[in-house]
């Protein structure tokens, strides 16, 4: 089992919240610790957004609880009703993520039976925990969704390419194949979550500077994610239809050969994005033509002899779509690199002019 940075940061935030609470003589410090646990978020933007939302809902919840406590003391029915009101209002204003910690503040404040000194103490404890989580998240190993996405996609591609290379030849044990494929599906879901975090970071925190380059980059990353899902669809199609069609050995070779070309093309595009390959604009055009020929031949064979070809056509369509999306990714990568070069060119000319002067 691998322990990520978020695990360690949660522990640091809890310890810091407890220390500050004890230093300020706020009791009970466990409220600050609970707040720190709730407030630890997977990205800097979400930490900031969570901090602002919690500030609003906790102040509102504490005020409502203080008012109710003055009239009903710590009556259990009154506490329940106030909790319901806070939940409804939080949902109405779209701050459902803050409900758990806000309810902790409400219960803690109402326990004080309407005495405002205790109510303020409980509210400050919650804010200390939230603030500690935010500061620790920013200062200690700050989340870097973009770098994490890049590393994760390489790891997932390595697993997916192995499955694609062995799926037609049926070399892998069936139970191992199914476990690996489900693991791949879970990894892609995690990758999708990472993309959403990266999208939030880029759109919300970076301002308007270099907006075009950031949007261009996001489009490439989104296409990368889509291509990975298309690879998974190929695996599903082969598993569901290919072997039921009872293909011949020649057909196995034909599909396997094209699959190998698609995987290699996918690998080259990923390397091209990382600037690890020499420029080759012909590969994409050649693969597009090859992909068209593959699908056209399958359609021709289906027209000549429909029996047994329908299931194979479904698999071929999934492979064709996988190749089509890789070709789109290839074009986006080339466009992104051209855009970067165009953005660098004015700076290079400026530096050259300064040097000549």
mmCIF file with all atom_site columns, C-alpha atoms in Angstrom, residues 76-249:
data_model
loop_
_atom_site.group_PDB
_atom_site.id
_atom_site.type_symbol
_atom_site.label_atom_id
_atom_site.label_alt_id
_atom_site.label_comp_id
_atom_site.label_asym_id
_atom_site.label_entity_id
_atom_site.label_seq_id
_atom_site.pdbx_PDB_ins_code
_atom_site.Cartn_x
_atom_site.Cartn_y
_atom_site.Cartn_z
_atom_site.occupancy
_atom_site.B_iso_or_equiv
_atom_site.pdbx_formal_charge
_atom_site.auth_seq_id
_atom_site.auth_comp_id
_atom_site.auth_asym_id
_atom_site.auth_atom_id
_atom_site.pdbx_PDB_model_num
ATOM 1   C CA . UNK A 1 76  ? -32.030 17.673  21.721  1.00 0.00 ? 76  UNK A CA 1
ATOM 2   C CA . UNK A 1 77  ? -35.129 18.304  19.574  1.00 0.00 ? 77  UNK A CA 1
ATOM 3   C CA . UNK A 1 78  ? -34.080 21.919  19.006  1.00 0.00 ? 78  UNK A CA 1
ATOM 4   C CA . UNK A 1 79  ? -30.567 20.771  17.998  1.00 0.00 ? 79  UNK A CA 1
ATOM 5   C CA . UNK A 1 80  ? -32.082 18.365  15.478  1.00 0.00 ? 80  UNK A CA 1
ATOM 6   C CA . UNK A 1 81  ? -34.348 21.052  13.992  1.00 0.00 ? 81  UNK A CA 1
ATOM 7   C CA . UNK A 1 82  ? -31.453 23.540  13.657  1.00 0.00 ? 82  UNK A CA 1
ATOM 8   C CA . UNK A 1 83  ? -29.371 20.861  11.934  1.00 0.00 ? 83  UNK A CA 1
ATOM 9   C CA . UNK A 1 84  ? -32.191 20.257  9.449   1.00 0.00 ? 84  UNK A CA 1
ATOM 10  C CA . UNK A 1 85  ? -32.454 24.000  8.725   1.00 0.00 ? 85  UNK A CA 1
ATOM 11  C CA . UNK A 1 86  ? -28.704 24.283  8.175   1.00 0.00 ? 86  UNK A CA 1
ATOM 12  C CA . UNK A 1 87  ? -28.709 21.275  5.820   1.00 0.00 ? 87  UNK A CA 1
ATOM 13  C CA . UNK A 1 88  ? -31.584 22.673  3.753   1.00 0.00 ? 88  UNK A CA 1
ATOM 14  C CA . UNK A 1 89  ? -29.991 26.124  3.427   1.00 0.00 ? 89  UNK A CA 1
ATOM 15  C CA . UNK A 1 90  ? -26.555 24.666  2.581   1.00 0.00 ? 90  UNK A CA 1
ATOM 16  C CA . UNK A 1 91  ? -28.120 22.588  -0.186  1.00 0.00 ? 91  UNK A CA 1
ATOM 17  C CA . UNK A 1 92  ? -30.043 25.593  -1.488  1.00 0.00 ? 92  UNK A CA 1
ATOM 18  C CA . UNK A 1 93  ? -26.905 27.717  -1.834  1.00 0.00 ? 93  UNK A CA 1
ATOM 19  C CA . UNK A 1 94  ? -24.911 24.859  -3.399  1.00 0.00 ? 94  UNK A CA 1
ATOM 20  C CA . UNK A 1 95  ? -22.542 24.305  -0.460  1.00 0.00 ? 95  UNK A CA 1
ATOM 21  C CA . UNK A 1 96  ? -23.380 20.682  0.289   1.00 0.00 ? 96  UNK A CA 1
ATOM 22  C CA . UNK A 1 97  ? -19.697 19.840  0.798   1.00 0.00 ? 97  UNK A CA 1
ATOM 23  C CA . UNK A 1 98  ? -19.631 22.033  3.903   1.00 0.00 ? 98  UNK A CA 1
ATOM 24  C CA . UNK A 1 99  ? -22.584 20.377  5.655   1.00 0.00 ? 99  UNK A CA 1
ATOM 25  C CA . UNK A 1 100 ? -20.636 17.867  7.751   1.00 0.00 ? 100 UNK A CA 1
ATOM 26  C CA . UNK A 1 101 ? -18.295 20.334  9.417   1.00 0.00 ? 101 UNK A CA 1
ATOM 27  C CA . UNK A 1 102 ? -20.979 23.014  9.756   1.00 0.00 ? 102 UNK A CA 1
ATOM 28  C CA . UNK A 1 103 ? -23.153 20.562  11.690  1.00 0.00 ? 103 UNK A CA 1
ATOM 29  C CA . UNK A 1 104 ? -20.223 19.869  14.012  1.00 0.00 ? 104 UNK A CA 1
ATOM 30  C CA . UNK A 1 105 ? -20.062 23.619  14.705  1.00 0.00 ? 105 UNK A CA 1
ATOM 31  C CA . UNK A 1 106 ? -23.846 23.845  15.203  1.00 0.00 ? 106 UNK A CA 1
ATOM 32  C CA . UNK A 1 107 ? -23.928 21.007  17.736  1.00 0.00 ? 107 UNK A CA 1
ATOM 33  C CA . UNK A 1 108 ? -20.879 22.380  19.561  1.00 0.00 ? 108 UNK A CA 1
ATOM 34  C CA . UNK A 1 109 ? -22.366 25.876  19.770  1.00 0.00 ? 109 UNK A CA 1
ATOM 35  C CA . UNK A 1 110 ? -25.798 24.705  20.918  1.00 0.00 ? 110 UNK A CA 1
ATOM 36  C CA . UNK A 1 111 ? -24.105 22.648  23.599  1.00 0.00 ? 111 UNK A CA 1
ATOM 37  C CA . UNK A 1 112 ? -23.009 25.991  25.059  1.00 0.00 ? 112 UNK A CA 1
ATOM 38  C CA . UNK A 1 113 ? -26.702 26.774  25.748  1.00 0.00 ? 113 UNK A CA 1
ATOM 39  C CA . UNK A 1 114 ? -26.674 30.176  24.072  1.00 0.00 ? 114 UNK A CA 1
ATOM 40  C CA . UNK A 1 115 ? -23.676 31.684  25.883  1.00 0.00 ? 115 UNK A CA 1
ATOM 41  C CA . UNK A 1 116 ? -21.919 33.701  23.196  1.00 0.00 ? 116 UNK A CA 1
ATOM 42  C CA . UNK A 1 117 ? -18.410 33.344  24.677  1.00 0.00 ? 117 UNK A CA 1
ATOM 43  C CA . UNK A 1 118 ? -18.598 29.568  24.359  1.00 0.00 ? 118 UNK A CA 1
ATOM 44  C CA . UNK A 1 119 ? -20.208 29.901  20.921  1.00 0.00 ? 119 UNK A CA 1
ATOM 45  C CA . UNK A 1 120 ? -17.354 32.075  19.661  1.00 0.00 ? 120 UNK A CA 1
ATOM 46  C CA . UNK A 1 121 ? -14.866 29.619  21.154  1.00 0.00 ? 121 UNK A CA 1
ATOM 47  C CA . UNK A 1 122 ? -16.453 26.699  19.261  1.00 0.00 ? 122 UNK A CA 1
ATOM 48  C CA . UNK A 1 123 ? -16.573 28.680  16.004  1.00 0.00 ? 123 UNK A CA 1
ATOM 49  C CA . UNK A 1 124 ? -12.931 29.718  16.292  1.00 0.00 ? 124 UNK A CA 1
ATOM 50  C CA . UNK A 1 125 ? -11.924 26.120  16.907  1.00 0.00 ? 125 UNK A CA 1
ATOM 51  C CA . UNK A 1 126 ? -13.558 25.095  13.627  1.00 0.00 ? 126 UNK A CA 1
ATOM 52  C CA . UNK A 1 127 ? -11.911 27.974  11.762  1.00 0.00 ? 127 UNK A CA 1
ATOM 53  C CA . UNK A 1 128 ? -8.516  27.066  13.241  1.00 0.00 ? 128 UNK A CA 1
ATOM 54  C CA . UNK A 1 129 ? -8.858  23.523  11.899  1.00 0.00 ? 129 UNK A CA 1
ATOM 55  C CA . UNK A 1 130 ? -9.949  24.733  8.449   1.00 0.00 ? 130 UNK A CA 1
ATOM 56  C CA . UNK A 1 131 ? -7.140  27.298  8.324   1.00 0.00 ? 131 UNK A CA 1
ATOM 57  C CA . UNK A 1 132 ? -4.506  24.748  9.371   1.00 0.00 ? 132 UNK A CA 1
ATOM 58  C CA . UNK A 1 133 ? -5.627  22.346  6.646   1.00 0.00 ? 133 UNK A CA 1
ATOM 59  C CA . UNK A 1 134 ? -5.468  25.091  4.021   1.00 0.00 ? 134 UNK A CA 1
ATOM 60  C CA . UNK A 1 135 ? -2.005  26.323  5.078   1.00 0.00 ? 135 UNK A CA 1
ATOM 61  C CA . UNK A 1 136 ? -0.555  22.793  5.264   1.00 0.00 ? 136 UNK A CA 1
ATOM 62  C CA . UNK A 1 137 ? -2.052  21.893  1.879   1.00 0.00 ? 137 UNK A CA 1
ATOM 63  C CA . UNK A 1 138 ? -0.431  24.943  0.261   1.00 0.00 ? 138 UNK A CA 1
ATOM 64  C CA . UNK A 1 139 ? 2.969   24.829  1.977   1.00 0.00 ? 139 UNK A CA 1
ATOM 65  C CA . UNK A 1 140 ? 3.697   21.094  2.321   1.00 0.00 ? 140 UNK A CA 1
ATOM 66  C CA . UNK A 1 141 ? 3.867   19.129  -0.931  1.00 0.00 ? 141 UNK A CA 1
ATOM 67  C CA . UNK A 1 142 ? 1.230   21.291  -2.675  1.00 0.00 ? 142 UNK A CA 1
ATOM 68  C CA . UNK A 1 143 ? -0.973  19.245  -5.024  1.00 0.00 ? 143 UNK A CA 1
ATOM 69  C CA . UNK A 1 144 ? 0.197   19.290  -8.652  1.00 0.00 ? 144 UNK A CA 1
ATOM 70  C CA . UNK A 1 145 ? -2.650  17.731  -10.673 1.00 0.00 ? 145 UNK A CA 1
ATOM 71  C CA . UNK A 1 146 ? -0.948  18.445  -14.008 1.00 0.00 ? 146 UNK A CA 1
ATOM 72  C CA . UNK A 1 147 ? 2.239   16.548  -13.163 1.00 0.00 ? 147 UNK A CA 1
ATOM 73  C CA . UNK A 1 148 ? 0.243   13.794  -11.473 1.00 0.00 ? 148 UNK A CA 1
ATOM 74  C CA . UNK A 1 149 ? -1.967  13.462  -14.560 1.00 0.00 ? 149 UNK A CA 1
ATOM 75  C CA . UNK A 1 150 ? 1.086   13.138  -16.821 1.00 0.00 ? 150 UNK A CA 1
ATOM 76  C CA . UNK A 1 151 ? 2.668   10.430  -14.643 1.00 0.00 ? 151 UNK A CA 1
ATOM 77  C CA . UNK A 1 152 ? -0.612  8.581   -14.218 1.00 0.00 ? 152 UNK A CA 1
ATOM 78  C CA . UNK A 1 153 ? -1.420  8.514   -17.927 1.00 0.00 ? 153 UNK A CA 1
ATOM 79  C CA . UNK A 1 154 ? 1.960   6.939   -18.720 1.00 0.00 ? 154 UNK A CA 1
ATOM 80  C CA . UNK A 1 155 ? 1.375   4.240   -16.125 1.00 0.00 ? 155 UNK A CA 1
ATOM 81  C CA . UNK A 1 156 ? -2.153  3.539   -17.379 1.00 0.00 ? 156 UNK A CA 1
ATOM 82  C CA . UNK A 1 157 ? -1.020  3.434   -21.004 1.00 0.00 ? 157 UNK A CA 1
ATOM 83  C CA . UNK A 1 158 ? 1.608   0.815   -20.130 1.00 0.00 ? 158 UNK A CA 1
ATOM 84  C CA . UNK A 1 159 ? -1.095  -1.420  -18.605 1.00 0.00 ? 159 UNK A CA 1
ATOM 85  C CA . UNK A 1 160 ? -3.564  -0.800  -21.438 1.00 0.00 ? 160 UNK A CA 1
ATOM 86  C CA . UNK A 1 161 ? -1.029  -1.463  -24.203 1.00 0.00 ? 161 UNK A CA 1
ATOM 87  C CA . UNK A 1 162 ? -0.189  -4.842  -22.649 1.00 0.00 ? 162 UNK A CA 1
ATOM 88  C CA . UNK A 1 163 ? -3.866  -5.807  -22.583 1.00 0.00 ? 163 UNK A CA 1
ATOM 89  C CA . UNK A 1 164 ? -4.434  -4.619  -26.168 1.00 0.00 ? 164 UNK A CA 1
ATOM 90  C CA . UNK A 1 165 ? -1.376  -6.476  -27.444 1.00 0.00 ? 165 UNK A CA 1
ATOM 91  C CA . UNK A 1 166 ? -2.502  -9.772  -25.921 1.00 0.00 ? 166 UNK A CA 1
ATOM 92  C CA . UNK A 1 167 ? -6.281  -9.544  -26.253 1.00 0.00 ? 167 UNK A CA 1
ATOM 93  C CA . UNK A 1 168 ? -6.572  -10.801 -29.865 1.00 0.00 ? 168 UNK A CA 1
ATOM 94  C CA . UNK A 1 169 ? -4.042  -13.591 -29.415 1.00 0.00 ? 169 UNK A CA 1
ATOM 95  C CA . UNK A 1 170 ? -5.846  -14.538 -26.193 1.00 0.00 ? 170 UNK A CA 1
ATOM 96  C CA . UNK A 1 171 ? -2.552  -15.221 -24.430 1.00 0.00 ? 171 UNK A CA 1
ATOM 97  C CA . UNK A 1 172 ? -3.533  -13.926 -21.007 1.00 0.00 ? 172 UNK A CA 1
ATOM 98  C CA . UNK A 1 173 ? -5.479  -16.089 -18.570 1.00 0.00 ? 173 UNK A CA 1
ATOM 99  C CA . UNK A 1 174 ? -9.140  -15.142 -18.590 1.00 0.00 ? 174 UNK A CA 1
ATOM 100 C CA . UNK A 1 175 ? -9.415  -14.332 -14.873 1.00 0.00 ? 175 UNK A CA 1
ATOM 101 C CA . UNK A 1 176 ? -6.205  -12.279 -14.989 1.00 0.00 ? 176 UNK A CA 1
ATOM 102 C CA . UNK A 1 177 ? -7.435  -10.410 -18.069 1.00 0.00 ? 177 UNK A CA 1
ATOM 103 C CA . UNK A 1 178 ? -10.754 -9.513  -16.447 1.00 0.00 ? 178 UNK A CA 1
ATOM 104 C CA . UNK A 1 179 ? -9.071  -8.366  -13.237 1.00 0.00 ? 179 UNK A CA 1
ATOM 105 C CA . UNK A 1 180 ? -6.580  -6.255  -15.173 1.00 0.00 ? 180 UNK A CA 1
ATOM 106 C CA . UNK A 1 181 ? -9.323  -4.745  -17.323 1.00 0.00 ? 181 UNK A CA 1
ATOM 107 C CA . UNK A 1 182 ? -11.408 -3.791  -14.286 1.00 0.00 ? 182 UNK A CA 1
ATOM 108 C CA . UNK A 1 183 ? -8.296  -2.351  -12.687 1.00 0.00 ? 183 UNK A CA 1
ATOM 109 C CA . UNK A 1 184 ? -7.761  -0.311  -15.857 1.00 0.00 ? 184 UNK A CA 1
ATOM 110 C CA . UNK A 1 185 ? -11.354 0.939   -15.679 1.00 0.00 ? 185 UNK A CA 1
ATOM 111 C CA . UNK A 1 186 ? -10.825 2.087   -12.087 1.00 0.00 ? 186 UNK A CA 1
ATOM 112 C CA . UNK A 1 187 ? -7.538  3.774   -13.018 1.00 0.00 ? 187 UNK A CA 1
ATOM 113 C CA . UNK A 1 188 ? -9.261  5.685   -15.817 1.00 0.00 ? 188 UNK A CA 1
ATOM 114 C CA . UNK A 1 189 ? -11.923 6.892   -13.397 1.00 0.00 ? 189 UNK A CA 1
ATOM 115 C CA . UNK A 1 190 ? -9.144  8.142   -11.117 1.00 0.00 ? 190 UNK A CA 1
ATOM 116 C CA . UNK A 1 191 ? -7.513  9.800   -14.140 1.00 0.00 ? 191 UNK A CA 1
ATOM 117 C CA . UNK A 1 192 ? -10.796 11.545  -14.973 1.00 0.00 ? 192 UNK A CA 1
ATOM 118 C CA . UNK A 1 193 ? -10.947 12.914  -11.430 1.00 0.00 ? 193 UNK A CA 1
ATOM 119 C CA . UNK A 1 194 ? -7.361  14.126  -11.793 1.00 0.00 ? 194 UNK A CA 1
ATOM 120 C CA . UNK A 1 195 ? -8.272  15.886  -15.046 1.00 0.00 ? 195 UNK A CA 1
ATOM 121 C CA . UNK A 1 196 ? -11.125 17.719  -13.346 1.00 0.00 ? 196 UNK A CA 1
ATOM 122 C CA . UNK A 1 197 ? -8.767  18.889  -10.595 1.00 0.00 ? 197 UNK A CA 1
ATOM 123 C CA . UNK A 1 198 ? -6.270  20.061  -13.200 1.00 0.00 ? 198 UNK A CA 1
ATOM 124 C CA . UNK A 1 199 ? -9.001  21.867  -15.124 1.00 0.00 ? 199 UNK A CA 1
ATOM 125 C CA . UNK A 1 200 ? -10.103 23.696  -11.976 1.00 0.00 ? 200 UNK A CA 1
ATOM 126 C CA . UNK A 1 201 ? -6.536  24.666  -11.114 1.00 0.00 ? 201 UNK A CA 1
ATOM 127 C CA . UNK A 1 202 ? -5.825  26.034  -14.583 1.00 0.00 ? 202 UNK A CA 1
ATOM 128 C CA . UNK A 1 203 ? -9.118  27.858  -15.069 1.00 0.00 ? 203 UNK A CA 1
ATOM 129 C CA . UNK A 1 204 ? -9.626  29.266  -11.587 1.00 0.00 ? 204 UNK A CA 1
ATOM 130 C CA . UNK A 1 205 ? -6.189  30.020  -10.178 1.00 0.00 ? 205 UNK A CA 1
ATOM 131 C CA . UNK A 1 206 ? -4.006  31.047  -13.106 1.00 0.00 ? 206 UNK A CA 1
ATOM 132 C CA . UNK A 1 207 ? -5.815  34.236  -14.067 1.00 0.00 ? 207 UNK A CA 1
ATOM 133 C CA . UNK A 1 208 ? -5.906  35.404  -17.693 1.00 0.00 ? 208 UNK A CA 1
ATOM 134 C CA . UNK A 1 209 ? -2.189  35.394  -18.398 1.00 0.00 ? 209 UNK A CA 1
ATOM 135 C CA . UNK A 1 210 ? -1.197  32.935  -21.146 1.00 0.00 ? 210 UNK A CA 1
ATOM 136 C CA . UNK A 1 211 ? -4.864  31.968  -21.461 1.00 0.00 ? 211 UNK A CA 1
ATOM 137 C CA . UNK A 1 212 ? -4.593  30.556  -24.995 1.00 0.00 ? 212 UNK A CA 1
ATOM 138 C CA . UNK A 1 213 ? -1.677  28.263  -24.187 1.00 0.00 ? 213 UNK A CA 1
ATOM 139 C CA . UNK A 1 214 ? -3.454  26.933  -21.082 1.00 0.00 ? 214 UNK A CA 1
ATOM 140 C CA . UNK A 1 215 ? -6.705  26.253  -22.922 1.00 0.00 ? 215 UNK A CA 1
ATOM 141 C CA . UNK A 1 216 ? -4.759  24.599  -25.745 1.00 0.00 ? 216 UNK A CA 1
ATOM 142 C CA . UNK A 1 217 ? -3.030  22.399  -23.210 1.00 0.00 ? 217 UNK A CA 1
ATOM 143 C CA . UNK A 1 218 ? -6.324  21.466  -21.567 1.00 0.00 ? 218 UNK A CA 1
ATOM 144 C CA . UNK A 1 219 ? -7.761  20.399  -24.920 1.00 0.00 ? 219 UNK A CA 1
ATOM 145 C CA . UNK A 1 220 ? -4.771  18.100  -25.487 1.00 0.00 ? 220 UNK A CA 1
ATOM 146 C CA . UNK A 1 221 ? -5.089  16.551  -22.030 1.00 0.00 ? 221 UNK A CA 1
ATOM 147 C CA . UNK A 1 222 ? -8.813  16.019  -22.495 1.00 0.00 ? 222 UNK A CA 1
ATOM 148 C CA . UNK A 1 223 ? -8.161  14.259  -25.815 1.00 0.00 ? 223 UNK A CA 1
ATOM 149 C CA . UNK A 1 224 ? -5.497  12.125  -24.130 1.00 0.00 ? 224 UNK A CA 1
ATOM 150 C CA . UNK A 1 225 ? -8.121  11.002  -21.633 1.00 0.00 ? 225 UNK A CA 1
ATOM 151 C CA . UNK A 1 226 ? -10.670 10.309  -24.378 1.00 0.00 ? 226 UNK A CA 1
ATOM 152 C CA . UNK A 1 227 ? -8.169  8.170   -26.318 1.00 0.00 ? 227 UNK A CA 1
ATOM 153 C CA . UNK A 1 228 ? -7.524  6.076   -23.209 1.00 0.00 ? 228 UNK A CA 1
ATOM 154 C CA . UNK A 1 229 ? -11.250 5.440   -22.843 1.00 0.00 ? 229 UNK A CA 1
ATOM 155 C CA . UNK A 1 230 ? -11.421 4.448   -26.532 1.00 0.00 ? 230 UNK A CA 1
ATOM 156 C CA . UNK A 1 231 ? -8.704  1.873   -25.856 1.00 0.00 ? 231 UNK A CA 1
ATOM 157 C CA . UNK A 1 232 ? -10.833 0.467   -23.038 1.00 0.00 ? 232 UNK A CA 1
ATOM 158 C CA . UNK A 1 233 ? -13.806 0.300   -25.416 1.00 0.00 ? 233 UNK A CA 1
ATOM 159 C CA . UNK A 1 234 ? -11.692 -1.806  -27.791 1.00 0.00 ? 234 UNK A CA 1
ATOM 160 C CA . UNK A 1 235 ? -10.964 -4.242  -24.959 1.00 0.00 ? 235 UNK A CA 1
ATOM 161 C CA . UNK A 1 236 ? -14.668 -4.439  -24.122 1.00 0.00 ? 236 UNK A CA 1
ATOM 162 C CA . UNK A 1 237 ? -15.607 -5.001  -27.769 1.00 0.00 ? 237 UNK A CA 1
ATOM 163 C CA . UNK A 1 238 ? -13.043 -7.792  -28.227 1.00 0.00 ? 238 UNK A CA 1
ATOM 164 C CA . UNK A 1 239 ? -14.114 -9.455  -24.980 1.00 0.00 ? 239 UNK A CA 1
ATOM 165 C CA . UNK A 1 240 ? -17.787 -9.243  -25.916 1.00 0.00 ? 240 UNK A CA 1
ATOM 166 C CA . UNK A 1 241 ? -17.773 -10.026 -29.641 1.00 0.00 ? 241 UNK A CA 1
ATOM 167 C CA . UNK A 1 242 ? -14.465 -11.144 -31.165 1.00 0.00 ? 242 UNK A CA 1
ATOM 168 C CA . UNK A 1 243 ? -14.122 -14.742 -30.017 1.00 0.00 ? 243 UNK A CA 1
ATOM 169 C CA . UNK A 1 244 ? -17.861 -15.417 -30.356 1.00 0.00 ? 244 UNK A CA 1
ATOM 170 C CA . UNK A 1 245 ? -17.408 -14.759 -34.101 1.00 0.00 ? 245 UNK A CA 1
ATOM 171 C CA . UNK A 1 246 ? -14.981 -17.721 -34.350 1.00 0.00 ? 246 UNK A CA 1
ATOM 172 C CA . UNK A 1 247 ? -12.411 -15.863 -36.497 1.00 0.00 ? 247 UNK A CA 1
ATOM 173 C CA . UNK A 1 248 ? -9.904  -17.687 -38.662 1.00 0.00 ? 248 UNK A CA 1
ATOM 174 C CA . UNK A 1 249 ? -6.172  -17.633 -38.000 1.00 0.00 ? 249 UNK A CA 1
#
